[in-house]
Coordinates of C-alpha atoms and ligand atoms in Angstrom, one line a residue:
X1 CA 53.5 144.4 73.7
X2 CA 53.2 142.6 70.5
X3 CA 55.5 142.7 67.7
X4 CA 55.0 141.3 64.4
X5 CA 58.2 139.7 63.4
X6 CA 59.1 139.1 59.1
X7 CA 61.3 136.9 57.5
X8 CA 61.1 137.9 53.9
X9 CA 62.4 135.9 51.2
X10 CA 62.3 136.1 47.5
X11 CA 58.9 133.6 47.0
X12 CA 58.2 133.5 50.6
X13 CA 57.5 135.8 53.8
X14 CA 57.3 134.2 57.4
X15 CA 55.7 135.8 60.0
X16 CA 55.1 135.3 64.3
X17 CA 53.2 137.9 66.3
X18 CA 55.2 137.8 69.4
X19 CA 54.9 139.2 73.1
X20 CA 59.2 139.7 73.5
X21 CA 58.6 140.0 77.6
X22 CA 56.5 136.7 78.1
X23 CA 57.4 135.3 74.5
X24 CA 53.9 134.2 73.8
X25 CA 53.5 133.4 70.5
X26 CA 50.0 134.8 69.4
X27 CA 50.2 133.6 65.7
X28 CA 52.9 132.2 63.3
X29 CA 52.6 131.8 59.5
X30 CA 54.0 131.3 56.2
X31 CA 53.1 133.0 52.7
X32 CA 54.8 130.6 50.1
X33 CA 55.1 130.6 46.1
X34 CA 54.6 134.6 45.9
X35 CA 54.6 135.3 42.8
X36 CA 55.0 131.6 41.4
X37 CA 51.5 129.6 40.2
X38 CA 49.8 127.5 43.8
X39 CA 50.4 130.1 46.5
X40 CA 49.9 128.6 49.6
X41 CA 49.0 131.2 53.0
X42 CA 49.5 129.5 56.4
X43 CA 48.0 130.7 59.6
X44 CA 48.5 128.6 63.4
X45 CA 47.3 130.5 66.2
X46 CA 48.5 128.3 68.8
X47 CA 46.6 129.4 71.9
X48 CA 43.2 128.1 70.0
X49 CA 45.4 125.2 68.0
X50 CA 43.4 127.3 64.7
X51 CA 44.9 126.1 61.8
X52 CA 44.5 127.7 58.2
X53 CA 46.0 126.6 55.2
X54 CA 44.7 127.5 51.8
X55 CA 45.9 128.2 48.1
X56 CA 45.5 132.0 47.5
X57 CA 47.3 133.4 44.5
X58 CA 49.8 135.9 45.9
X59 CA 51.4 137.5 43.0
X60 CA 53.1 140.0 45.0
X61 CA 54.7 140.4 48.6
X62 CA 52.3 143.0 49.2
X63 CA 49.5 140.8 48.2
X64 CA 50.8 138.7 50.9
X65 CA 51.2 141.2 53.4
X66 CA 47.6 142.0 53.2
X67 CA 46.4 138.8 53.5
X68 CA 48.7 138.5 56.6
X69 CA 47.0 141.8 58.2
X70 CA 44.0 140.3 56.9
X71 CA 44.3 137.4 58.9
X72 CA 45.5 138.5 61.8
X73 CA 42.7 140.8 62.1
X74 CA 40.2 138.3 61.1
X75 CA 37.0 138.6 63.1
X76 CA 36.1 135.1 63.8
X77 CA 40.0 133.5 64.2
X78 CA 42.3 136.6 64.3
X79 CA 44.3 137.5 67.3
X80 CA 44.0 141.5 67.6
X81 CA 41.2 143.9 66.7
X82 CA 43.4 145.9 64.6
X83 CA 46.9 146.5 63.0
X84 CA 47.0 149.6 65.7
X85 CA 47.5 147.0 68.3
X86 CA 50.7 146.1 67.1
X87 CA 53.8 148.0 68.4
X88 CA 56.3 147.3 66.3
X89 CA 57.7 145.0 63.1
X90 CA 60.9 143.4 63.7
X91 CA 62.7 142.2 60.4
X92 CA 65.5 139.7 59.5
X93 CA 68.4 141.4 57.1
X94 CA 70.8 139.1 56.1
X95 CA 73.8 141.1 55.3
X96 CA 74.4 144.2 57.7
X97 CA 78.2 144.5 56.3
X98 CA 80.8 146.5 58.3
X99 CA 78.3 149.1 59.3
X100 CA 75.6 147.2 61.7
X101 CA 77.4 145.7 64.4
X102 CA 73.9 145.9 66.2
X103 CA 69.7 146.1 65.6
X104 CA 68.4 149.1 64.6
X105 CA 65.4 151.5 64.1
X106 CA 64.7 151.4 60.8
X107 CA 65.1 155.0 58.9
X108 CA 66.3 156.8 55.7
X109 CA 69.6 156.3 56.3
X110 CA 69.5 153.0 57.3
X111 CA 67.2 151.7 54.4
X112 CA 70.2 153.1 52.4
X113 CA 73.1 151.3 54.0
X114 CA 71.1 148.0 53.9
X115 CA 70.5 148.7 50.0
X116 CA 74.4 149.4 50.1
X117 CA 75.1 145.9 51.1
X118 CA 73.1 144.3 48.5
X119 CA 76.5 143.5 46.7
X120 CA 77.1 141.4 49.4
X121 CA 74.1 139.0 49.8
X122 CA 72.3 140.0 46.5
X123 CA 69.7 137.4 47.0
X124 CA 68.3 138.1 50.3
X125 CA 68.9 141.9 51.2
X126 CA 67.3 143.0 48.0
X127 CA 64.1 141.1 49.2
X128 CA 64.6 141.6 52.9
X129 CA 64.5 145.9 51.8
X130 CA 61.5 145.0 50.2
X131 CA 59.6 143.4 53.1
X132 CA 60.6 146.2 55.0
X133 CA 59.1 149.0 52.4
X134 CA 56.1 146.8 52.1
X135 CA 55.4 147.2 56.1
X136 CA 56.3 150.6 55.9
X137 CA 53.7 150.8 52.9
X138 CA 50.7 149.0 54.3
X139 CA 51.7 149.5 58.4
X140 CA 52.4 153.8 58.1
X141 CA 53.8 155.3 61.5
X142 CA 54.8 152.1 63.3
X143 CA 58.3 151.8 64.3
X144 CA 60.1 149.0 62.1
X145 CA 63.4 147.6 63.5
X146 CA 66.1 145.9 61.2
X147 CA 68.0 142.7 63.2
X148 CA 71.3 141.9 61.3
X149 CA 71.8 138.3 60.2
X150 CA 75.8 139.2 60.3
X151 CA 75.3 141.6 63.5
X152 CA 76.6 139.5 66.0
X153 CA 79.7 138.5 64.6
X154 CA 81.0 142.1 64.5
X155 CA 83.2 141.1 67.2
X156 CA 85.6 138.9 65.8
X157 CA 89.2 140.2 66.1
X158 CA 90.7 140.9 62.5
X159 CA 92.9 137.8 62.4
X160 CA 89.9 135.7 62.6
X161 CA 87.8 137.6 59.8
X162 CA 90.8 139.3 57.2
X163 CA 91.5 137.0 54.3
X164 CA 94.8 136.4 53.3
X165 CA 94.5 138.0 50.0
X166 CA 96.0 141.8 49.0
X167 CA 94.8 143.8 51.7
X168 CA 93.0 146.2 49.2
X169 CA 90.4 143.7 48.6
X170 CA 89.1 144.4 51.9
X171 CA 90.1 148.0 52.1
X172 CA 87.9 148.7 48.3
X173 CA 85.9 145.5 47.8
X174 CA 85.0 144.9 52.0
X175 CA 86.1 141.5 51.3
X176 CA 86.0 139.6 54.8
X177 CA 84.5 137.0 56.8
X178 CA 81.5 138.2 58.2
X179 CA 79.7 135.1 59.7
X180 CA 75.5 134.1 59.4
X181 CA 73.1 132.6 61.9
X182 CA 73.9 135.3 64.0
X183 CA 70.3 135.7 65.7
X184 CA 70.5 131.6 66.3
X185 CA 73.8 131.9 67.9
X186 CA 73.2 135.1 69.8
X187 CA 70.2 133.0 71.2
X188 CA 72.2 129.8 71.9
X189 CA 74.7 131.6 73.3
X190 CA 72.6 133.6 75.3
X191 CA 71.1 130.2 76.8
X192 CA 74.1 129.0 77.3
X193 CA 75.2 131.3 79.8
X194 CA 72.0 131.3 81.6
X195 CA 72.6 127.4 82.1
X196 CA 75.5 128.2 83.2
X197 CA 74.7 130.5 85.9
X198 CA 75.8 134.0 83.6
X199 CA 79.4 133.4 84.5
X200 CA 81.3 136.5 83.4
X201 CA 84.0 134.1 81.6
X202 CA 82.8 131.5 79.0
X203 CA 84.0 129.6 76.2
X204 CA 80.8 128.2 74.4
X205 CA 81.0 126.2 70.6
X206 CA 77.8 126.7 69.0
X207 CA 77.1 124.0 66.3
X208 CA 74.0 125.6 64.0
X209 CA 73.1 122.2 62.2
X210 CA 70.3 122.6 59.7
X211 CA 70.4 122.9 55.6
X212 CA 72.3 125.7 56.2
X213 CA 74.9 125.3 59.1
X214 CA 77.4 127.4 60.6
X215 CA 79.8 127.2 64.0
X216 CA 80.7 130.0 66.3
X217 CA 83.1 130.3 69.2
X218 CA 81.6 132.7 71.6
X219 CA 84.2 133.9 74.3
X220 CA 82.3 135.8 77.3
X221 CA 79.0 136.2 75.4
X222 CA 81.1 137.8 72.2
X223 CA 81.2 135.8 68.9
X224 CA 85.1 135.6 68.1
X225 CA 84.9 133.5 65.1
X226 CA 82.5 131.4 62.9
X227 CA 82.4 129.1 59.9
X228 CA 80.6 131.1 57.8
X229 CA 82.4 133.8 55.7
X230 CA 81.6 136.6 53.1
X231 CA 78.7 134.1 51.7
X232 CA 77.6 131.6 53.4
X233 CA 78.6 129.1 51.7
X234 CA 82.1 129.0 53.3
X235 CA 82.6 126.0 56.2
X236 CA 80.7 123.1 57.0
X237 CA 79.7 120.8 54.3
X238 CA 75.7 121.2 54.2
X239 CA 72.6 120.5 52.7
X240 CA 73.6 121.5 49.2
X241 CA 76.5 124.1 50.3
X242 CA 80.2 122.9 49.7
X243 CA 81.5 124.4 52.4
X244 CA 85.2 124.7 53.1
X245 CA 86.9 123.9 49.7
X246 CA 90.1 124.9 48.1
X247 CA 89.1 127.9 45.5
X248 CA 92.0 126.6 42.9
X249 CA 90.0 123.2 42.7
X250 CA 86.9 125.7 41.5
X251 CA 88.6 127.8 39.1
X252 CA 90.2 124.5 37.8
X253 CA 86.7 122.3 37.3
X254 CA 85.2 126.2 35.9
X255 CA 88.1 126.0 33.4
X256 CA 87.8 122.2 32.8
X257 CA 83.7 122.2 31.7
X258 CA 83.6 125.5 30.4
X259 CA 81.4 126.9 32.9
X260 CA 79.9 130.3 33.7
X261 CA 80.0 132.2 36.9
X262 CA 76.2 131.6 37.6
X263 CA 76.9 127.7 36.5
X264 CA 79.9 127.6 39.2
X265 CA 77.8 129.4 41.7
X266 CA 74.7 126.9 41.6
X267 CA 77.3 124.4 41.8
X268 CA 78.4 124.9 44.9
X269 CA 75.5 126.3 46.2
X270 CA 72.6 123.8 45.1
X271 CA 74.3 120.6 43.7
X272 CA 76.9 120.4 46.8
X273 CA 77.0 119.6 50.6
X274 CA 75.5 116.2 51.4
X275 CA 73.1 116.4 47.8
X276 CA 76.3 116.6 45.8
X277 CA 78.5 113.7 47.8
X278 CA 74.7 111.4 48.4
X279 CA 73.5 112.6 45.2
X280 CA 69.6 111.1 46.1
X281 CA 68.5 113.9 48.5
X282 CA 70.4 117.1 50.5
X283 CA 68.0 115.7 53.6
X284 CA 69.9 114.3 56.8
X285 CA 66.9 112.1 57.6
X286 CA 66.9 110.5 54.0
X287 CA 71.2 110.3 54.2
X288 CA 70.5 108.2 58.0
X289 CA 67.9 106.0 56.5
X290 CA 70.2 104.9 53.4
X291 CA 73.1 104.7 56.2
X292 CA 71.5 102.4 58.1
X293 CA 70.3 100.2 54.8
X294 CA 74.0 100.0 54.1
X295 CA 74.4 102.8 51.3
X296 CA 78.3 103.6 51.2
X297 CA 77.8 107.2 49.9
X298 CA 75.5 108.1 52.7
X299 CA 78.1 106.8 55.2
X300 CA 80.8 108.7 53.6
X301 CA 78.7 112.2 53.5
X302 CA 77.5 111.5 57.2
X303 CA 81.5 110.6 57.7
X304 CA 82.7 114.3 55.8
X305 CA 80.2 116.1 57.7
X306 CA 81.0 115.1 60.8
X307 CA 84.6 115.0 60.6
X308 CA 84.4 118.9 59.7
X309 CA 82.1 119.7 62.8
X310 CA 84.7 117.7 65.0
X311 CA 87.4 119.4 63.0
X312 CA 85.8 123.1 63.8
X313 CA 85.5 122.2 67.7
X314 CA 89.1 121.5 68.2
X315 CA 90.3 124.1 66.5
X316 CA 87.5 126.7 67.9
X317 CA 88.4 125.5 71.4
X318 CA 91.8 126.3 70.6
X319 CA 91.1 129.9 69.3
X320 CA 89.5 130.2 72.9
X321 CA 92.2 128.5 74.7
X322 CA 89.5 125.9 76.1
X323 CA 86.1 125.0 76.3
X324 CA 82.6 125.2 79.1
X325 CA 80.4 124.4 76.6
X326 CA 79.1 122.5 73.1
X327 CA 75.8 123.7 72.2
X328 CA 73.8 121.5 69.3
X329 CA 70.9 123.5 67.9
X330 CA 69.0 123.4 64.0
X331 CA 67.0 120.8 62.7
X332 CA 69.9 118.0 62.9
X333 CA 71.5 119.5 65.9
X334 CA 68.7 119.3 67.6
X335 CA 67.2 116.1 66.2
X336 CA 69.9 113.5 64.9
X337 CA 71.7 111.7 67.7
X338 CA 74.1 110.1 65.0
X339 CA 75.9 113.5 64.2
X340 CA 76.1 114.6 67.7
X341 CA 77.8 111.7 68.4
X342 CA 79.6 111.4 65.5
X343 CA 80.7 114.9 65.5
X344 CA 81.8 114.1 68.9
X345 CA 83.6 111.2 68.4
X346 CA 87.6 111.7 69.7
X347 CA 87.4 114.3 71.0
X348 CA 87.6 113.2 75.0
X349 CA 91.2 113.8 75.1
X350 CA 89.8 117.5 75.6
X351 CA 87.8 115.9 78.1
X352 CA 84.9 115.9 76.2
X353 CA 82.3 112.7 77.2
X354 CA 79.0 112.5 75.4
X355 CA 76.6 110.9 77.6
X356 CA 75.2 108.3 74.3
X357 CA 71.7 107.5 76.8
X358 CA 70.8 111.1 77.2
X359 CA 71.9 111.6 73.6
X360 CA 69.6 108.9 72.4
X361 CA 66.4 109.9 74.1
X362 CA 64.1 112.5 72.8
X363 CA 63.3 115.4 74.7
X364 CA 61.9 118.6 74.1
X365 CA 63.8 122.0 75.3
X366 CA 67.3 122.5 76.3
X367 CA 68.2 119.0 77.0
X368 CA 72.4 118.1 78.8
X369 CA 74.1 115.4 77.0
X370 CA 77.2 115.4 78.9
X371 CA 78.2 112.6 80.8
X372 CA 78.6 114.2 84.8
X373 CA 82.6 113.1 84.4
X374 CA 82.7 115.1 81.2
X375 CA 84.9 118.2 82.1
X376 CA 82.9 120.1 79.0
X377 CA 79.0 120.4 79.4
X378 CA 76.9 119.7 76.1
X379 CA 74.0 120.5 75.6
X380 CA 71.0 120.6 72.8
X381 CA 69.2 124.2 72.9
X382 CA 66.3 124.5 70.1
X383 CA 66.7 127.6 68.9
X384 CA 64.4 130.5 68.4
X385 CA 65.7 133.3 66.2
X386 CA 62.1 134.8 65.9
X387 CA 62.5 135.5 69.5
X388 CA 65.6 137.6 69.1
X389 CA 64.0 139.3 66.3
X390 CA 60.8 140.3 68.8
X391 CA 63.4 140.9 72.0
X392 CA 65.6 143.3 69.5
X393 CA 62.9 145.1 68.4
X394 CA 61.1 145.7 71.9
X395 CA 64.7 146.6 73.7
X396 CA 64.6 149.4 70.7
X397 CA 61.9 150.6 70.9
X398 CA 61.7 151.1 74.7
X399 CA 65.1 153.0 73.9
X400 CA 67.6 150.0 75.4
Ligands
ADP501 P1 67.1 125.4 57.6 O1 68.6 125.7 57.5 O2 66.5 125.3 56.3 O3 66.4 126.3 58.6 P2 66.5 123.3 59.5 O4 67.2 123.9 60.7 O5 65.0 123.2 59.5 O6 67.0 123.9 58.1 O7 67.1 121.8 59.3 C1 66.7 121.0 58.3 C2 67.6 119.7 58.4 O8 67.3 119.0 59.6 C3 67.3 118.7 57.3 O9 68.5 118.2 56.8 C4 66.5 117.6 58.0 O10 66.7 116.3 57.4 C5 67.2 117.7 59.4 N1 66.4 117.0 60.4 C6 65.1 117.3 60.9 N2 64.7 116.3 61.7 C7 65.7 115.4 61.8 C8 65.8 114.1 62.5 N3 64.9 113.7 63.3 N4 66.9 113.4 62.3 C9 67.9 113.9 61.4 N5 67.8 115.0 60.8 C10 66.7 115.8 60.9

C-alpha cells in the first residue's frame, strides 16, 4: 500500500509517499516559491539517503505536481515504476467546519462543502481545494481522501466551543471555536494511550509547540477542548500569532492608528507572538540564545509564553477533573528543554515533577520526562501528522 500524502499551501506543496501499515516512508519532498521567482523542488528518498534539490521554475501548482510524479517515477532515483502504483492521495484541509467531524473520500459533494468553508480559513482551504483538483487532474481514477485539520476537535461539548456572543452569530455566521493541529494531537494522543497501556479512561494535555501552537485536553481518546478557536490565532502566544488577547484592546489600537482590517489582521497574525514582544526574530532558538546573553525582552517573551502554557494546563486539567498525562510535541516541544520546564514550573502542587536530567538530555522518539514520584507522566512524542494523513486515507479506502 502506498499513499501519496499533500500538504498544499498557497506558494508551497509538501509531499511523503507513505506505506500507512509499516509507515515506511518511500520519499518526502517540498515544492517551494510556486508561482514566486527561484522555485526550489526537494526530493529525499531516505531508504537510498538520495537527495535532490534544484531551482526549477514552478509557476503553477500543477507545474509542481508534475514534477513531483516526475520524480517519483524517475528511472534512475524514483521509488515506483508508475503513478498506477500508488493507491491513494491523502490531503490536509484546514477548515472542515461543522460538517466533517471525520476523514473522508473525497467526492462532488464533499469538494463543495470544503469550498463552503472557505469563509472560514480563506487562506488555506481555497489552496488546499486546489491541491486536491490538481491530483484529481493529473492522478484520474485514484481515490483522494480529505483529512480535516479541525476534524478531531468535533467533540468538544458546547460550553467549551460556543462563544459568549448573541447566539445567532453561531446559529447564521457558524461562529465557534473549532480548534487546529488536529492530525498532531490525534497522533499524540493516540501515542499517549498506547504508552499508557490503551487504558479506557485518560486525561492527556497535549502541548503542540511550534510557530504555530495549540493545546488540547483529550478525555478518553476525545479532544474536549483546545486553544485554538475560529482562526488560529486565538491562545497561546506564538511565533508571530497574538494569541489570547482582549478584542476591545484591538478595536481600540485599530481606532487609535487608523488602521484597516487587513492592517489589523497582519498585526496580529505576522508582527505578534514572540516577533512582536522580541521584535529581532519570531524563532525560539534565536529568543534562547539572546536569553542567555542577557537580553530582557527575550526573557520576558520566553516568561509570557510559558506562563500561558502553564496557565492552559491547570485550567485543562481542571476541565478534565485531573490529569495522566502532559505530552510535549512541535519543533520547541520537542526540542527546547527551557519551555518544558518553564511551562512546567509550579505546577507540582498537582503533583506534577519534571524530571530536569531526562529533560535535559537529547533523545530521539517518545522520550518520559517525569520524575518516577511524579503522580502525572510527561512525556515528549515527535509528532507525525503525515502519518495520520496516510493511516486516514488507507482505513478509507479499505472501507474502515
Ligand atoms: P511549524 O508550526 O511551522 O510547523 P515547527 O513545529 O517546525 O513549526 O517549530 C518551529 C519552532 O521550533 C521554531 O520556533 C524553532 O525555533 C523551534 N525549535 C526548533 N528546534 C529548536 C531547539 N533546538 N530549541 C528551541 N526551539 C527550537
Amino acid at each position: 500500500m502506498k499513499v501519496l500524502v499533500i500538504n498544499c499551501g498557497s506558494s508551497s506543496l509538501k509531499y511523503q509517499l507513505i506505506n500507512p501499515e509499516t509507515e515506511e516512508v518511500f520519499a518526502i519532498g517540498l515544492c517551494d516559491r510556486i508561482g514566486i521567482h527561484g522555485s526550489k523542488f526537494e526530493l529525499e528518498v531516505p531508504a537510498s539517503n538520495f537527495e535532490l534539490e534544484k531551482e526549477k521554475d514552478m509557476g503553477t501548482h500543477k507545474d509542481a505536481l508534475e514534477m513531483v510524479i516526475a520524480a517519483l517515477t524517475d528511472e534512475e532515483f524514483g521509488v515506483v515504476k508508475s503513478v498506477a502504483e500508488i493507491d491513494a492521495i491523502g490531503h490536509r484541509v484546514a477548515h472542515g467546519g461543522e460538517n466533517f467531524s471525520r476523514s473522508v473520500l473525497i467526492d462532488r459533494e464533499v469538494l463543495e462543502a470544503i469550498g463552503a468553508n472557505n469563509c472560514l480559513a480563506p487562506l488555506h482551504n481555497p489552496e488546499n481545494l486546489m491541491g486536491i483538483l490538481t491530483c484529481m487532474l493529473l492522478m484520474p481514477g485514484k481515490p483522494n481522501v480529505a483529512v480535516f485539520d479541525t476534524a478531531f476537535h468535533q467533540t468538544m461539548p458546547a460550553e467549551a466551543f460556543m462563544y459568549a456572543i448573541p447566539y445567532s452569530e453561531y446559529k447564521e455566521l457558524k461562529v465557534r471555536k473549532y480548534g487546529f493541529h488536529g492530525m498532531s494531537h490525534k497522533y499524540v494522543s493516540t501515542t499517549a494511550r498506547e504508552i499508557m497501556g490503551k487504558p479506557e479512561m485518560s486525561k492527556i494535555i497535549i502541548c503542540h509547540l511550534g510557530n504555530g501552537a495549540s493545546i488540547a485536553a483529550v478525555k478518553d481518546g476525545k479532544s474536549i477542548d483546545t486553544s485554538m478557536g475560529l482562526t488560529p490565532t486565538d491562545g497561546l502566544m506564538m511565533g508571530t500569532r497574538c494569541g489570547d488577547v482582549d478584542p476591545g484592546a484591538l478595536f481600540y489600537i485599530k481606532n487609535k492608528r487608523g488602521l484597516s482590517d487587513k492592517d489589523m489582521d497582519t498585526k496580529i497574525n505576522k508582527k505578534s507572538g514572540i516577533l512582536g514582544i522580541f521584535e529581532k526574530s519570531s524563532d525560539c532558538r534565536d529568543l534562547e540564545i539572546a536569553r542567555a546573553g542577557g537580553d530582557v525582552r527575550a526573557e520576558l517573551a520566553i516568561n509570557m509564553m510559558t506562563y500561558r502554557i502553564r496557565s492552559y494546563i491547570a485550567s485543562y486539567a481542571a476541565a478534565m477533573g485531573g490529569v495522566d498525562m502532559i505530552c510535549f510535541t512541535g519543533g520547541i516541544g520537542e526540542n527546547s528543554s527551557l519551555i518544558r520546564s518553564k511551562s512546567l514550573e509550579k505546577l507540582k502542587f498537582m503533583g506534577i515533577e519534571l524530571d530536569e536530567e531526562a529533560n535535559s538530555v537529547r533523545k530521539k522518539g517518545n522520550v518520559k520526562l517525569s520524575k518516577n514520584s511524579s503522580k502525572v507522566a510527561i512525556y515528549k512524542i515527535p509528532t507525525n501528522e503525515e502519518l495520520v494523513i496516510a493511516r486516514d486515507t488507507f482505513n478509507i479506502i479499505q472501507g474502515k
